[in-house]
């Protein structure tokens, strides 16, 4: 696509041909942007000539993904550099690095590598920046168009041309001297972005080797372990070890025992935690006159002390884990997450901000991996509650909907998946299973379906996959939906509801349901919604005692958003991280490989 007359710049003809040597003017130093590059005066050129000119500037091993499109753009711009705004270059490079760190598309990794290549300078660097902008514009528009599905898939999305409207806006911003404003408009429009961006930069800057806490049995207060030096360093560097400023980075040992899990990974950072307690004492020989003192020091250094226990509890709370001070599998996994990996998690979740509303006036927001629900009214938080979400095999979907009614004393029509996978396999050889669990059978799903006696069913003629009956659990204290159900349109039959088993809300990992969202403070939420519908406390209490099912329409539909954010920044400025229960964060593994190059782009 040629944007004719986009720029009216002076030009000259040398011997009837293009002065190609002019393109080599002002080759910039490594890692510098093309700001302040002098205008190159060239004759109007064709697209093929522009293509040749661009290719002539690229060092070996560097290519342009959008060469055809860029050839047209640079021809229309008389081969003038597009990136002469220093601030715009800095902002764009950082946004580009954030996408590369997220790992959603490997092409962004190649752009970061090219932009940190000292051989890519001058017009070559200008072209790479423009190439990356083409891909970035496709990404920004595509994330919205696909409702964020690219950000929750382990398969990279397909590269394509960006929308012509966005390309035109980019070119207009260059012509009008507004490139910096245009680039800034491509940031996620969310209040969290600035804080997450800052936290990401700080994490990338910590490039020191990260200690490894080795696998093994759970460590309890008072236990001895060679992992204590590594643990102490992790806790100090994450700010969890209060009042301890004496800890220095643990040196990497020259050797490691065969049992070390890190020995399986040549890229792993090895710490003294992989060395046995006895070996540590050998590495630090003491004078012969003080053998007892040396042994005592070794034991103290490797003791899981009360000070460390309290720091671990703070660390666990920070990660959304049960703060019991016991170092088990999940705590170990988080202790071993380096600052660079945490930066990639922030980068991925920064992109997820693009599909979230910047402000919520009235609505319910459920963050699935944080197991949390927040209800806003007129911009203010009026309710916060723990929730239980779908287990990994029956994920709670990401969705937007609106609450349209509250059901008091709801019956429960068991979903087909549960019927096939859970109930029928148990009941086929024990028809009494239905009565013991409060289930009733009906001949079909219509309102006039007749009740069916499970003992009268010819169980030899049915199977879990071919079960024609509807199973319903009657309202009551033991009903799986509890006392309240909050309906909203959903193609997956997802809704919010109460539960009779509130003890499960004390668990730290609450991915336990079959997909619907159980709300700990369901009664509080119901009372707020019912009051808005004209019900007072006495009427609610009477309905609960009566036990009959009541469907109460909501006067003003309440927007509901179920979203998935595993990293953000809390009000105290500290980045928060949560367990990726659905493995939606797997893409960051590729992003972590370019952490060093990405960090350089943040510094340019």
mmCIF file of C-alpha atoms in Angstrom, residues 363-368 397-403 558-564:
data_model
loop_
_atom_site.group_PDB
_atom_site.id
_atom_site.type_symbol
_atom_site.label_atom_id
_atom_site.label_comp_id
_atom_site.label_asym_id
_atom_site.label_seq_id
_atom_site.Cartn_x
_atom_site.Cartn_y
_atom_site.Cartn_z
ATOM 1 C CA UNK A 363 -20.223 -4.497 38.320
ATOM 2 C CA UNK A 364 -18.784 -7.720 39.674
ATOM 3 C CA UNK A 365 -15.179 -8.649 38.885
ATOM 4 C CA UNK A 366 -13.976 -12.214 39.523
ATOM 5 C CA UNK A 367 -10.245 -12.885 39.173
ATOM 6 C CA UNK A 368 -10.086 -16.645 38.669
ATOM 7 C CA UNK A 397 -14.314 -19.778 31.333
ATOM 8 C CA UNK A 398 -13.287 -16.180 30.794
ATOM 9 C CA UNK A 399 -16.511 -14.331 30.055
ATOM 10 C CA UNK A 400 -18.571 -11.169 30.277
ATOM 11 C CA UNK A 401 -22.246 -11.269 31.176
ATOM 12 C CA UNK A 402 -24.875 -9.615 33.382
ATOM 13 C CA UNK A 403 -26.722 -10.853 36.440
ATOM 14 C CA UNK A 558 -25.229 -6.073 37.032
ATOM 15 C CA UNK A 559 -22.253 -6.554 34.675
ATOM 16 C CA UNK A 560 -20.106 -9.564 35.562
ATOM 17 C CA UNK A 561 -16.609 -10.239 34.271
ATOM 18 C CA UNK A 562 -14.706 -13.464 34.909
ATOM 19 C CA UNK A 563 -11.061 -12.766 34.075
ATOM 20 C CA UNK A 564 -7.621 -14.322 34.550
#
